[in-house]
Short mmCIF file of C-alpha atoms and ligand atoms in Angstrom, two decimals:
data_model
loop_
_atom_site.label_atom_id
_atom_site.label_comp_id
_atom_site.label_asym_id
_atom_site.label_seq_id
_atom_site.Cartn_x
_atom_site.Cartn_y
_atom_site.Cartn_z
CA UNK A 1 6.47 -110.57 19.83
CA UNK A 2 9.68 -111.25 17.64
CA UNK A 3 12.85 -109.60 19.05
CA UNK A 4 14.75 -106.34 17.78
CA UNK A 5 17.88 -106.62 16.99
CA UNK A 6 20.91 -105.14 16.06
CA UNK A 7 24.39 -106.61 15.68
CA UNK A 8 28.16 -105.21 14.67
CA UNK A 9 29.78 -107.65 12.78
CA UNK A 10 33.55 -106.31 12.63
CA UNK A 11 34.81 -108.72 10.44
CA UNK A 12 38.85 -108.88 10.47
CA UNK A 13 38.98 -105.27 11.67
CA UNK A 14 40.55 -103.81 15.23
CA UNK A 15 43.84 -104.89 17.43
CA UNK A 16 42.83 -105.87 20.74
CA UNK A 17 43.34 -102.03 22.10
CA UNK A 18 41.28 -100.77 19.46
CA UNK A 19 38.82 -103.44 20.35
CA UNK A 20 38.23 -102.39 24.01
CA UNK A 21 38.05 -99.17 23.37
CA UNK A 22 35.66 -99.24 20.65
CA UNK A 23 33.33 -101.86 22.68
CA UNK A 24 33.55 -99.54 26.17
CA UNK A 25 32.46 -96.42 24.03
CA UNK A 26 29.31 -98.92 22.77
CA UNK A 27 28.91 -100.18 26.17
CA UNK A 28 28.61 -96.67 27.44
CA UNK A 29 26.38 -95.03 24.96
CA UNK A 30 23.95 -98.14 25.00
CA UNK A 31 23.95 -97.29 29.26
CA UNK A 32 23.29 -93.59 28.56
CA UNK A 33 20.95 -93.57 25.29
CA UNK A 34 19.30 -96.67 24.15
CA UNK A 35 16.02 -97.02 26.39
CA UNK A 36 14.54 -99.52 24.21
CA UNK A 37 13.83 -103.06 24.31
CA UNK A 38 16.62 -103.62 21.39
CA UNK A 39 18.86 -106.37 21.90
CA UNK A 40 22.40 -105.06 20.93
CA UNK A 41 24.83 -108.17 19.60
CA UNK A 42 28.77 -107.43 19.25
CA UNK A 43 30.63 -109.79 16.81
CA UNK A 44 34.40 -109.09 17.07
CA UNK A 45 36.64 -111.33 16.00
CA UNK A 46 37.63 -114.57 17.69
CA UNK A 47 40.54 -112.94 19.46
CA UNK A 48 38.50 -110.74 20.90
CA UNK A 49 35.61 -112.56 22.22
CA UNK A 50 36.82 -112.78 25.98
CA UNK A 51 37.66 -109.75 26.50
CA UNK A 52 34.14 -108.27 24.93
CA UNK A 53 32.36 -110.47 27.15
CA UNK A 54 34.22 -109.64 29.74
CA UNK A 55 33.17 -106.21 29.23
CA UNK A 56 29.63 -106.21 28.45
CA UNK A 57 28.36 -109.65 31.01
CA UNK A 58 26.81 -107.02 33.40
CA UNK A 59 24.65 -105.16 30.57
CA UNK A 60 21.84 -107.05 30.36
CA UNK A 61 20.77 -106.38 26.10
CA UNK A 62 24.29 -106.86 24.63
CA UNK A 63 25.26 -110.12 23.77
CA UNK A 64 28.66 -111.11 21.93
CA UNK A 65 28.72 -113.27 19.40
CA UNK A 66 31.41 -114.84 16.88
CA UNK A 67 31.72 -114.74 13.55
CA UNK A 68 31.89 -118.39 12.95
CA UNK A 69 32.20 -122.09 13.90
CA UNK A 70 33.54 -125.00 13.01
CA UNK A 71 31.34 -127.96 11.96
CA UNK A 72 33.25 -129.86 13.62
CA UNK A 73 33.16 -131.08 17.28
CA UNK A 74 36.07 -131.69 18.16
CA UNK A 75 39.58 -133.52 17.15
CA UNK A 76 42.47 -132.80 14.78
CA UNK A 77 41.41 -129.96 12.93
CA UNK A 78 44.20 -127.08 12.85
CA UNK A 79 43.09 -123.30 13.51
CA UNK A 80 39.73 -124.28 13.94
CA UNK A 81 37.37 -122.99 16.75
CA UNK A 82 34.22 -125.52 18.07
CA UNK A 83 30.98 -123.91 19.02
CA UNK A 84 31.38 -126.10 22.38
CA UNK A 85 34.52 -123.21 22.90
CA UNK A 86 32.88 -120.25 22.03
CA UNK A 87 29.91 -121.16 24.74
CA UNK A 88 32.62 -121.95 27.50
CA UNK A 89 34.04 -118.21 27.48
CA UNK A 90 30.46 -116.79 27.76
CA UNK A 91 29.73 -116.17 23.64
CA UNK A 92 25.43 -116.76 23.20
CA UNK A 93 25.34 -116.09 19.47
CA UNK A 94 27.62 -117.07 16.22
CA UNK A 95 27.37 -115.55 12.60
CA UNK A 96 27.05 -118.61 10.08
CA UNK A 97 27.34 -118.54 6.39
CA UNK A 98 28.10 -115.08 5.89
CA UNK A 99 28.17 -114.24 2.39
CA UNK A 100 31.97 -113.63 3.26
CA UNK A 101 32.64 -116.85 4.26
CA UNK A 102 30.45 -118.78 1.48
CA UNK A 103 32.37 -116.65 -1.11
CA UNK A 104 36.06 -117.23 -0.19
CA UNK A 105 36.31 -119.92 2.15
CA UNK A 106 33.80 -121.93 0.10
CA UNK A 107 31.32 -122.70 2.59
CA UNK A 108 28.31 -124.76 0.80
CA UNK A 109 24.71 -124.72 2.17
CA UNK A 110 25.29 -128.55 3.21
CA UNK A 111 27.79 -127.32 5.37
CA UNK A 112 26.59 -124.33 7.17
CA UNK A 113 24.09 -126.99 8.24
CA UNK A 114 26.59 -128.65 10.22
CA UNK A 115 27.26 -125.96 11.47
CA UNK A 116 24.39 -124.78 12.52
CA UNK A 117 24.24 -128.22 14.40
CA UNK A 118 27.09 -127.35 16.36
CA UNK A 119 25.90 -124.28 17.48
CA UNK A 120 22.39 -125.36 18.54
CA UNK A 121 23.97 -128.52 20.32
CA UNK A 122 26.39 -125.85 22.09
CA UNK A 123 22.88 -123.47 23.06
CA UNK A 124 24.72 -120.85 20.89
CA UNK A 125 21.86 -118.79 19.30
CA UNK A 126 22.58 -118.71 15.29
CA UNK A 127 22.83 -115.92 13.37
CA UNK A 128 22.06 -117.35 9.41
CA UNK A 129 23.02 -114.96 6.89
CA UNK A 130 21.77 -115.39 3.36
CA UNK A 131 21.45 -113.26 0.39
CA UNK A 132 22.14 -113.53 -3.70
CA UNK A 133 24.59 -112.42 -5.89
CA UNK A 134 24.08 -109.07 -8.00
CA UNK A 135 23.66 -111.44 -11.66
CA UNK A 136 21.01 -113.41 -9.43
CA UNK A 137 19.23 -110.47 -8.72
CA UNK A 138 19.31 -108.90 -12.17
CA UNK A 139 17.81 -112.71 -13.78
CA UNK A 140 15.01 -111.89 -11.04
CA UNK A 141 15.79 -114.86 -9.45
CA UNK A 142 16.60 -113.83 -5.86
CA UNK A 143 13.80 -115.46 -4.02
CA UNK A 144 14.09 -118.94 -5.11
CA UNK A 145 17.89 -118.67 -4.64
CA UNK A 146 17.41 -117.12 -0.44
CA UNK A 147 14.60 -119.61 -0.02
CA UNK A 148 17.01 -122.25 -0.89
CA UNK A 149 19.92 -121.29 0.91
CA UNK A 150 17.32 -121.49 3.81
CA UNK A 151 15.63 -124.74 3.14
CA UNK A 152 19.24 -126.18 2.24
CA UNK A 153 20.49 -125.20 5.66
CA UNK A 154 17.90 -125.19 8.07
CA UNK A 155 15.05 -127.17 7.26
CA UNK A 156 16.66 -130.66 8.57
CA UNK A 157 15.83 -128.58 12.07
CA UNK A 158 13.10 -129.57 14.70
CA UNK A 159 10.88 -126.72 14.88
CA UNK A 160 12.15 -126.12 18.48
CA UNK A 161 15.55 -125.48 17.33
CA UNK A 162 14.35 -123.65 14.52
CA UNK A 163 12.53 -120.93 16.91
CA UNK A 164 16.24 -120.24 17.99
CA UNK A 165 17.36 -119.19 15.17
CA UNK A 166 17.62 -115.53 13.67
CA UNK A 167 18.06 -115.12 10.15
CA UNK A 168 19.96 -112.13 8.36
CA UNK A 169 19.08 -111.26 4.33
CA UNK A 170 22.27 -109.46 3.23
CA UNK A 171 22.01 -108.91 -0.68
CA UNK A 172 25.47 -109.39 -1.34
CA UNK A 173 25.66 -106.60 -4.09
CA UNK A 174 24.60 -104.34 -0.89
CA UNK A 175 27.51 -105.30 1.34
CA UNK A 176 30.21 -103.19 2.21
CA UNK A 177 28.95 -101.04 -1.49
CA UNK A 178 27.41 -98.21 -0.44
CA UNK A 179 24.68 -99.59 -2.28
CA UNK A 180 22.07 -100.31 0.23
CA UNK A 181 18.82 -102.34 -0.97
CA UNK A 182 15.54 -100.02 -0.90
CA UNK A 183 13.41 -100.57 2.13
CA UNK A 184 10.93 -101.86 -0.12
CA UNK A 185 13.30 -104.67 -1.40
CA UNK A 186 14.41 -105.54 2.03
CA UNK A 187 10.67 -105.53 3.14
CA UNK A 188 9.64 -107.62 -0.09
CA UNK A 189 12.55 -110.09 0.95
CA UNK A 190 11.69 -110.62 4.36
CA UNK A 191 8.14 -110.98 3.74
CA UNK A 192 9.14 -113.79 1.25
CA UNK A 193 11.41 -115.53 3.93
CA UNK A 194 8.28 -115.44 6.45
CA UNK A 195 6.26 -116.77 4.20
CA UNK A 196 8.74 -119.66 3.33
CA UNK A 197 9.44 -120.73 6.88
CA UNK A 198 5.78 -120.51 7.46
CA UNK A 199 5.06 -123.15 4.90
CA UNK A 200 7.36 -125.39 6.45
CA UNK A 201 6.99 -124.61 10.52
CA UNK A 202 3.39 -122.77 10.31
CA UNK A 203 2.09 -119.04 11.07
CA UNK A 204 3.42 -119.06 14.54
CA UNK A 205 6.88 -119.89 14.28
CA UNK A 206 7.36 -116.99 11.53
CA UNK A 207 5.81 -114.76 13.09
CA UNK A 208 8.38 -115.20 15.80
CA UNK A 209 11.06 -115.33 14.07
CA UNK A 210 13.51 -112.20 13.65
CA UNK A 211 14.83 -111.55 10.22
CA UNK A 212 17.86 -108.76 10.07
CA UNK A 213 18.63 -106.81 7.06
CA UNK A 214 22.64 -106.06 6.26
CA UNK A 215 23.96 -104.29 3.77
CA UNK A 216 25.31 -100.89 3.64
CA UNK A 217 23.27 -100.16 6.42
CA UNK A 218 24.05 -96.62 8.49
CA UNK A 219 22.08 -93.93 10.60
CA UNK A 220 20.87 -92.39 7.78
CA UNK A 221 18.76 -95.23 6.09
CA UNK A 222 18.00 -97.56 9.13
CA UNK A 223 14.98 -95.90 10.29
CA UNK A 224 13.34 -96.17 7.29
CA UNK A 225 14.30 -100.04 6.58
CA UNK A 226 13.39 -100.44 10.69
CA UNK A 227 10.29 -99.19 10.06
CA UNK A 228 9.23 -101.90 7.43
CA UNK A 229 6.84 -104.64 8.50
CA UNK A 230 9.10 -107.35 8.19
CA UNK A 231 12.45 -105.72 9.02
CA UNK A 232 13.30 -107.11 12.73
CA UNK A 233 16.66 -104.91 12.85
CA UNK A 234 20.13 -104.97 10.86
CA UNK A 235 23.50 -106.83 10.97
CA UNK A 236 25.88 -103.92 10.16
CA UNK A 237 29.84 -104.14 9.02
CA UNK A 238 31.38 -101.22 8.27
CA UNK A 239 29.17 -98.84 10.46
CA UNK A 240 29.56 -100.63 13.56
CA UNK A 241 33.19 -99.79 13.83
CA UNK A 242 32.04 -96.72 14.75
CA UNK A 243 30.61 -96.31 17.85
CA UNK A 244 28.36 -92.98 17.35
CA UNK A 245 27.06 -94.67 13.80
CA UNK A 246 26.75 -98.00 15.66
CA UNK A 247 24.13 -96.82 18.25
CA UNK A 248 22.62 -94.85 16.36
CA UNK A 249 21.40 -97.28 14.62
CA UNK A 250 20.58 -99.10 17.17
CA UNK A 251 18.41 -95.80 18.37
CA UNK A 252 16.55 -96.22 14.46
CA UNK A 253 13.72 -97.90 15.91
P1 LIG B 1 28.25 -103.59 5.56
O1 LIG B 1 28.38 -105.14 5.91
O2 LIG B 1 27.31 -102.98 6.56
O3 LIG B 1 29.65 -103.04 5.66
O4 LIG B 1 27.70 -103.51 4.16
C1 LIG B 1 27.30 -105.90 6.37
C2 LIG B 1 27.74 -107.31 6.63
O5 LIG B 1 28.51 -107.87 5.83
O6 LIG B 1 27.37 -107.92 7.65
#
């Protein structure tokens, strides 16, 4: 059985007060409310990271995780942070190649596979977002262009490293738009990203692997994209800077 999962990605929001606060309302809700097997994934900002771990180390289904990596190891590279860091504070997971980061920081596919390296070599579990463009998805040509973002960056891995990975489709027209992909697109997405790492590490390893959607995502449409076949839980951005939208998404199971 492939996990459930939902993670807040906060992107460059919250001071550090704001931070604390926000994560001990989470940590308290997910105590009180969320009886489920869901495994809850906070993704503050680097500044952050200690003191969210710090916070949330004795709860057994949240895990924090970064927002990215360097592909580096280590060495001369200014205001850079190494995967080998993140894992010494206590951070198990680490956003790579979000949309965000591909589309101003100019991270290429080739890249994010280093990346990914770094993290898997630092037993940090990758989150690997992918997703097109809104003129990709109006030529109909979103599938070939998610499949390749996939093979590009993760197909150089052994299939043991590859079961650690979790992948997260975020159609980038659906990102912080309001404009949330149906649940049958989502569904007809994942079911084509299955079917892709299938051909390449068989039934078994798809099957096990969990695909997130992201995008616009809230309480109001999450059961209904949760409840699709293919749909193994959500990366949310905006929504997860609330706490009472956050878990109840979580809840949307
Ligand atoms: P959003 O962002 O939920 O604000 O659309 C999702 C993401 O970028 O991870």
């Amino acid at each position: 059985m492939r996990k459930k999962i939902v993670a807040g990605n906060w992107k460059m929001n919250n001071t550090i007060s704001e931070g604390e606060k926000l994560t001990a309302e989470i940590v308290n809700m997910v105590k009180d409310e969320v009886k489920s097997d869901v495994t809850v994934i906070l993704c503050p900002p680097y500044i952050h990271l200690s003191t969210v771990v710090k916070h949330t180390t004795d709860i057994a289904n949240i895990h924090v995780a970064a927002q990215n990596c360097s592909q580096y190891d280590s060495g001369a590279y200014t205001g850079e942070v190494s995967a080998k860091m993140l894992a010494s504070i206590g951070v198990s997971h680490v956003l790579i190649g979000h949309s965000e980061r591909r589309e101003y920081f100019n991270e290429t596919n080739e890249e994010l596979a280093e990346k990914i390296n770094q993290a898997l070599a630092n037993d940090l579990t990758p989150v690997f977002c992918c997703g097109e463009p809104l003129d990709i998805r109006e030529e109909d040509e979103q599938f070939d262009y998610v499949t390749e973002q996939i093979s590009d960056s993760l197909f150089h891995l052994s299939k043991e490293n590859f079961e650690k990975v979790v992948i997260a489709y975020e159609p980038i027209w659906a990102i912080g738009t309001g404009k949330t992909a149906t649940a049958e697109q989502a569904q007809e997405m994942h079911a084509k990203i299955r079917a892709h790492v299938a051909s390449k590490y068989g039934k078994e390893v798809a099957n096990a692997t969990s695909i997130l959607y992201g995008g616009s995502a809230k309480p109001s449409n999450a059961p209904e994209l949760f409840a699709k076949a293919d749909v193994d839980g959500g990366l949310i951005g905006g929504a997860s800077l609330k706490s009472r939208d956050f878990v109840d998404i979580i809840k949307s199971f």
